[in-house]
Amino acid sequence: MRTAERVCDARSAFDHTPAEPGTCRQRFVGTLTTATDLREGGEWTPLQRAKNDALWALASVVLGAVHWLPPGALRDVGRTAGVAAHALAGEARRTALANVERVFPGLDAVARRAFVRRCFVTLGGLLGETVALLSARGRAAPLAITPEARAVIDEARREGRGVVFASAHLGPWEHVAASLVAAGVPLVTMARESYDPRFSRLYERLRGKTGVRVVWRSSAGAAARIVRTLREGRVLGVPMDLRARVASCDVPFLGHDAPTALGPARIALRARAAVVVGTAAPGDNGAIVITATRVPTDGLVPSATAARDLTARINAELSRRILALPHAWVWMHDRWDATASAESAL
């Protein structure tokens, strides 16, 4: 019975259950369900199918063309693609400029444009490094995990109730997961399926090559896998920095209220799991390493208020980390605009 209750808790953690009165005004971000979203049981229109088939064909051609390139060359190709995206993707560029102005109001227009261009180039290079995970010429060495980060993770795991590992799309985030697994951390990541199932299968292949297991949020049995992951003392990786089509609450993010998923906090509180925030971070001599910080949960019991408080604590740590490596975050994502699609930038 207790296991069944935990499965229900995990399933409801990402649903659209209204907030308890007087606690938190929940935001349901991107909840416009259309008949054309395959993830919602819909079907594509003929025009959408033609567009999505063309996008998949283009991606397949590009991946085939670069399959034999070494990681360094793929990084250079990605940076070139970032330059092109900055020049051609006007809407994404304008979104990035608006977000940077919001968070860094002291930057003048010239500095903002230079910063945003650097972001596009950086993320393009990171895309190339991610593609290298599929390359026939091998991939880059795993990122180093600082001794302090390893100690935080190991101590949290020793408590025996699992770890909710909140992370962000910061720096080489796919390499973060792969590096943790390579270091022996029993990581299972949560993810939302792509709008196109073919891309979801590509992601599975990419992560499978590095031993990273994925729980697709809408898949059958996802709730049971979440419960089992934590019950077995494993680490549940959850990206929390982007907007999502789930029950959300407005809490500060990079200095401004932003709708943030409540699910990870709900799961952690119900399971009494430890909460750790970990991301890529700048290390010594300019190297990128993995660091981790424990988020205190003392005194919090499962409730809407506690879930909001814990979500705010996680956001505060994620914000600190993004500000320490700002050019490597996805500023072109429409993080604050309440009318934006949850995945407009990606």
PDB file of N, CA and C in Angstrom, residues 214-269:
ATOM      1  N   VAL A 214      17.068   7.145 -18.849  1.00  0.00           N
ATOM      2  CA  VAL A 214      16.096   8.236 -18.939  1.00  0.00           C
ATOM      3  C   VAL A 214      14.710   7.734 -18.550  1.00  0.00           C
ATOM      4  N   VAL A 215      14.011   8.530 -17.745  1.00  0.00           N
ATOM      5  CA  VAL A 215      12.592   8.320 -17.497  1.00  0.00           C
ATOM      6  C   VAL A 215      11.843   9.391 -18.276  1.00  0.00           C
ATOM      7  N   TRP A 216      11.107   8.975 -19.301  1.00  0.00           N
ATOM      8  CA  TRP A 216      10.307   9.940 -20.051  1.00  0.00           C
ATOM      9  C   TRP A 216       9.075  10.283 -19.236  1.00  0.00           C
ATOM     10  N   ARG A 217       8.835  11.548 -19.035  1.00  0.00           N
ATOM     11  CA  ARG A 217       7.842  11.998 -18.071  1.00  0.00           C
ATOM     12  C   ARG A 217       6.440  11.486 -18.363  1.00  0.00           C
ATOM     13  N   SER A 218       6.090  11.366 -19.633  1.00  0.00           N
ATOM     14  CA  SER A 218       4.726  10.967 -19.986  1.00  0.00           C
ATOM     15  C   SER A 218       4.602   9.479 -20.292  1.00  0.00           C
ATOM     16  N   SER A 219       5.678   8.737 -20.117  1.00  0.00           N
ATOM     17  CA  SER A 219       5.633   7.322 -20.470  1.00  0.00           C
ATOM     18  C   SER A 219       4.887   6.508 -19.422  1.00  0.00           C
ATOM     19  N   ALA A 220       4.352   5.379 -19.844  1.00  0.00           N
ATOM     20  CA  ALA A 220       3.690   4.477 -18.917  1.00  0.00           C
ATOM     21  C   ALA A 220       4.710   3.954 -17.911  1.00  0.00           C
ATOM     22  N   GLY A 221       4.346   3.981 -16.655  1.00  0.00           N
ATOM     23  CA  GLY A 221       5.240   3.480 -15.622  1.00  0.00           C
ATOM     24  C   GLY A 221       6.271   4.484 -15.152  1.00  0.00           C
ATOM     25  N   ALA A 222       6.209   5.739 -15.623  1.00  0.00           N
ATOM     26  CA  ALA A 222       7.200   6.735 -15.220  1.00  0.00           C
ATOM     27  C   ALA A 222       7.166   6.964 -13.713  1.00  0.00           C
ATOM     28  N   ALA A 223       5.968   7.072 -13.144  1.00  0.00           N
ATOM     29  CA  ALA A 223       5.868   7.324 -11.709  1.00  0.00           C
ATOM     30  C   ALA A 223       6.489   6.189 -10.905  1.00  0.00           C
ATOM     31  N   ALA A 224       6.235   4.957 -11.337  1.00  0.00           N
ATOM     32  CA  ALA A 224       6.799   3.818 -10.615  1.00  0.00           C
ATOM     33  C   ALA A 224       8.322   3.810 -10.702  1.00  0.00           C
ATOM     34  N   ARG A 225       8.872   4.205 -11.847  1.00  0.00           N
ATOM     35  CA  ARG A 225      10.324   4.243 -11.997  1.00  0.00           C
ATOM     36  C   ARG A 225      10.935   5.331 -11.117  1.00  0.00           C
ATOM     37  N   ILE A 226      10.241   6.450 -10.979  1.00  0.00           N
ATOM     38  CA  ILE A 226      10.731   7.514 -10.102  1.00  0.00           C
ATOM     39  C   ILE A 226      10.807   7.006  -8.666  1.00  0.00           C
ATOM     40  N   VAL A 227       9.721   6.375  -8.218  1.00  0.00           N
ATOM     41  CA  VAL A 227       9.692   5.851  -6.853  1.00  0.00           C
ATOM     42  C   VAL A 227      10.785   4.819  -6.657  1.00  0.00           C
ATOM     43  N   ARG A 228      10.943   3.916  -7.629  1.00  0.00           N
ATOM     44  CA  ARG A 228      11.946   2.854  -7.504  1.00  0.00           C
ATOM     45  C   ARG A 228      13.358   3.431  -7.482  1.00  0.00           C
ATOM     46  N   THR A 229      13.590   4.456  -8.293  1.00  0.00           N
ATOM     47  CA  THR A 229      14.915   5.092  -8.320  1.00  0.00           C
ATOM     48  C   THR A 229      15.298   5.616  -6.941  1.00  0.00           C
ATOM     49  N   LEU A 230      14.380   6.331  -6.310  1.00  0.00           N
ATOM     50  CA  LEU A 230      14.680   6.903  -5.003  1.00  0.00           C
ATOM     51  C   LEU A 230      14.705   5.831  -3.917  1.00  0.00           C
ATOM     52  N   ARG A 231      13.802   4.873  -3.981  1.00  0.00           N
ATOM     53  CA  ARG A 231      13.764   3.825  -2.966  1.00  0.00           C
ATOM     54  C   ARG A 231      15.050   3.003  -2.962  1.00  0.00           C
ATOM     55  N   GLU A 232      15.663   2.860  -4.129  1.00  0.00           N
ATOM     56  CA  GLU A 232      16.908   2.101  -4.236  1.00  0.00           C
ATOM     57  C   GLU A 232      18.130   2.950  -3.912  1.00  0.00           C
ATOM     58  N   GLY A 233      17.894   4.191  -3.494  1.00  0.00           N
ATOM     59  CA  GLY A 233      19.006   5.058  -3.112  1.00  0.00           C
ATOM     60  C   GLY A 233      19.754   5.652  -4.280  1.00  0.00           C
ATOM     61  N   ARG A 234      19.129   5.703  -5.431  1.00  0.00           N
ATOM     62  CA  ARG A 234      19.784   6.248  -6.617  1.00  0.00           C
ATOM     63  C   ARG A 234      19.567   7.754  -6.713  1.00  0.00           C
ATOM     64  N   VAL A 235      20.100   8.333  -7.786  1.00  0.00           N
ATOM     65  CA  VAL A 235      20.056   9.779  -7.989  1.00  0.00           C
ATOM     66  C   VAL A 235      19.114  10.087  -9.155  1.00  0.00           C
ATOM     67  N   LEU A 236      18.101  10.893  -8.902  1.00  0.00           N
ATOM     68  CA  LEU A 236      17.128  11.275  -9.914  1.00  0.00           C
ATOM     69  C   LEU A 236      17.478  12.663 -10.426  1.00  0.00           C
ATOM     70  N   GLY A 237      17.967  12.750 -11.663  1.00  0.00           N
ATOM     71  CA  GLY A 237      18.352  14.028 -12.251  1.00  0.00           C
ATOM     72  C   GLY A 237      17.158  14.736 -12.863  1.00  0.00           C
ATOM     73  N   VAL A 238      16.960  15.991 -12.478  1.00  0.00           N
ATOM     74  CA  VAL A 238      15.810  16.761 -12.968  1.00  0.00           C
ATOM     75  C   VAL A 238      16.274  18.153 -13.378  1.00  0.00           C
ATOM     76  N   PRO A 239      16.220  18.502 -14.669  1.00  0.00           N
ATOM     77  CA  PRO A 239      16.509  19.893 -15.064  1.00  0.00           C
ATOM     78  C   PRO A 239      15.364  20.793 -14.629  1.00  0.00           C
ATOM     79  N   MET A 240      15.695  21.945 -14.048  1.00  0.00           N
ATOM     80  CA  MET A 240      14.647  22.802 -13.479  1.00  0.00           C
ATOM     81  C   MET A 240      14.723  24.253 -13.920  1.00  0.00           C
ATOM     82  N   ASP A 241      15.582  24.582 -14.866  1.00  0.00           N
ATOM     83  CA  ASP A 241      15.790  25.988 -15.192  1.00  0.00           C
ATOM     84  C   ASP A 241      14.876  26.515 -16.285  1.00  0.00           C
ATOM     85  N   LEU A 242      14.165  25.638 -17.000  1.00  0.00           N
ATOM     86  CA  LEU A 242      13.331  26.084 -18.114  1.00  0.00           C
ATOM     87  C   LEU A 242      11.851  25.989 -17.765  1.00  0.00           C
ATOM     88  N   ARG A 243      11.044  26.696 -18.535  1.00  0.00           N
ATOM     89  CA  ARG A 243       9.598  26.589 -18.396  1.00  0.00           C
ATOM     90  C   ARG A 243       9.169  25.186 -18.802  1.00  0.00           C
ATOM     91  N   ALA A 244       8.093  24.688 -18.208  1.00  0.00           N
ATOM     92  CA  ALA A 244       7.636  23.344 -18.526  1.00  0.00           C
ATOM     93  C   ALA A 244       6.116  23.287 -18.448  1.00  0.00           C
ATOM     94  N   ARG A 245       5.541  22.331 -19.149  1.00  0.00           N
ATOM     95  CA  ARG A 245       4.094  22.162 -19.156  1.00  0.00           C
ATOM     96  C   ARG A 245       3.659  21.315 -17.958  1.00  0.00           C
ATOM     97  N   VAL A 246       3.901  21.822 -16.793  1.00  0.00           N
ATOM     98  CA  VAL A 246       3.574  21.104 -15.567  1.00  0.00           C
ATOM     99  C   VAL A 246       3.097  22.109 -14.533  1.00  0.00           C
ATOM    100  N   ALA A 247       2.586  21.595 -13.416  1.00  0.00           N
ATOM    101  CA  ALA A 247       2.186  22.476 -12.323  1.00  0.00           C
ATOM    102  C   ALA A 247       3.393  23.286 -11.878  1.00  0.00           C
ATOM    103  N   SER A 248       3.244  24.604 -11.889  1.00  0.00           N
ATOM    104  CA  SER A 248       4.363  25.497 -11.599  1.00  0.00           C
ATOM    105  C   SER A 248       3.933  26.579 -10.624  1.00  0.00           C
ATOM    106  N   CYS A 249       4.913  27.221 -10.040  1.00  0.00           N
ATOM    107  CA  CYS A 249       4.650  28.290  -9.087  1.00  0.00           C
ATOM    108  C   CYS A 249       5.665  29.400  -9.314  1.00  0.00           C
ATOM    109  N   ASP A 250       5.238  30.635  -9.160  1.00  0.00           N
ATOM    110  CA  ASP A 250       6.132  31.776  -9.349  1.00  0.00           C
ATOM    111  C   ASP A 250       7.076  31.919  -8.154  1.00  0.00           C
ATOM    112  N   VAL A 251       8.359  31.730  -8.413  1.00  0.00           N
ATOM    113  CA  VAL A 251       9.398  31.956  -7.400  1.00  0.00           C
ATOM    114  C   VAL A 251      10.563  32.659  -8.089  1.00  0.00           C
ATOM    115  N   PRO A 252      11.410  33.355  -7.340  1.00  0.00           N
ATOM    116  CA  PRO A 252      12.500  34.096  -7.972  1.00  0.00           C
ATOM    117  C   PRO A 252      13.469  33.192  -8.727  1.00  0.00           C
ATOM    118  N   PHE A 253      13.858  33.655  -9.902  1.00  0.00           N
ATOM    119  CA  PHE A 253      14.862  32.990 -10.727  1.00  0.00           C
ATOM    120  C   PHE A 253      15.661  34.070 -11.425  1.00  0.00           C
ATOM    121  N   LEU A 254      16.952  34.111 -11.168  1.00  0.00           N
ATOM    122  CA  LEU A 254      17.814  35.167 -11.691  1.00  0.00           C
ATOM    123  C   LEU A 254      17.274  36.556 -11.342  1.00  0.00           C
ATOM    124  N   GLY A 255      16.711  36.651 -10.137  1.00  0.00           N
ATOM    125  CA  GLY A 255      16.270  37.943  -9.638  1.00  0.00           C
ATOM    126  C   GLY A 255      14.864  38.354 -10.003  1.00  0.00           C
ATOM    127  N   HIS A 256      14.120  37.510 -10.720  1.00  0.00           N
ATOM    128  CA  HIS A 256      12.766  37.862 -11.136  1.00  0.00           C
ATOM    129  C   HIS A 256      11.866  36.643 -10.998  1.00  0.00           C
ATOM    130  N   ASP A 257      10.630  36.871 -10.563  1.00  0.00           N
ATOM    131  CA  ASP A 257       9.697  35.761 -10.425  1.00  0.00           C
ATOM    132  C   ASP A 257       9.519  35.060 -11.766  1.00  0.00           C
ATOM    133  N   ALA A 258       9.567  33.728 -11.730  1.00  0.00           N
ATOM    134  CA  ALA A 258       9.427  32.938 -12.941  1.00  0.00           C
ATOM    135  C   ALA A 258       8.679  31.654 -12.611  1.00  0.00           C
ATOM    136  N   PRO A 259       7.775  31.210 -13.471  1.00  0.00           N
ATOM    137  CA  PRO A 259       7.069  29.953 -13.222  1.00  0.00           C
ATOM    138  C   PRO A 259       8.059  28.787 -13.221  1.00  0.00           C
ATOM    139  N   THR A 260       8.073  28.033 -12.145  1.00  0.00           N
ATOM    140  CA  THR A 260       9.033  26.954 -11.971  1.00  0.00           C
ATOM    141  C   THR A 260       8.301  25.691 -11.548  1.00  0.00           C
ATOM    142  N   ALA A 261       8.714  24.564 -12.111  1.00  0.00           N
ATOM    143  CA  ALA A 261       8.054  23.294 -11.821  1.00  0.00           C
ATOM    144  C   ALA A 261       8.109  22.964 -10.333  1.00  0.00           C
ATOM    145  N   LEU A 262       6.977  22.549  -9.784  1.00  0.00           N
ATOM    146  CA  LEU A 262       6.888  22.153  -8.385  1.00  0.00           C
ATOM    147  C   LEU A 262       7.182  20.672  -8.176  1.00  0.00           C
ATOM    148  N   GLY A 263       7.120  19.896  -9.253  1.00  0.00           N
ATOM    149  CA  GLY A 263       7.234  18.447  -9.139  1.00  0.00           C
ATOM    150  C   GLY A 263       8.460  17.951  -8.384  1.00  0.00           C
ATOM    151  N   PRO A 264       9.672  18.422  -8.728  1.00  0.00           N
ATOM    152  CA  PRO A 264      10.862  17.921  -8.019  1.00  0.00           C
ATOM    153  C   PRO A 264      10.800  18.140  -6.512  1.00  0.00           C
ATOM    154  N   ALA A 265      10.324  19.314  -6.084  1.00  0.00           N
ATOM    155  CA  ALA A 265      10.221  19.576  -4.653  1.00  0.00           C
ATOM    156  C   ALA A 265       9.174  18.673  -4.018  1.00  0.00           C
ATOM    157  N   ARG A 266       8.053  18.491  -4.686  1.00  0.00           N
ATOM    158  CA  ARG A 266       7.013  17.605  -4.156  1.00  0.00           C
ATOM    159  C   ARG A 266       7.544  16.182  -3.981  1.00  0.00           C
ATOM    160  N   ILE A 267       8.231  15.690  -5.000  1.00  0.00           N
ATOM    161  CA  ILE A 267       8.771  14.332  -4.943  1.00  0.00           C
ATOM    162  C   ILE A 267       9.770  14.200  -3.801  1.00  0.00           C
ATOM    163  N   ALA A 268      10.673  15.159  -3.691  1.00  0.00           N
ATOM    164  CA  ALA A 268      11.693  15.101  -2.639  1.00  0.00           C
ATOM    165  C   ALA A 268      11.056  15.091  -1.255  1.00  0.00           C
ATOM    166  N   LEU A 269      10.044  15.934  -1.050  1.00  0.00           N
ATOM    167  CA  LEU A 269       9.417  16.007   0.257  1.00  0.00           C
ATOM    168  C   LEU A 269       8.640  14.739   0.569  1.00  0.00           C
TER     169      LEU A 269
END
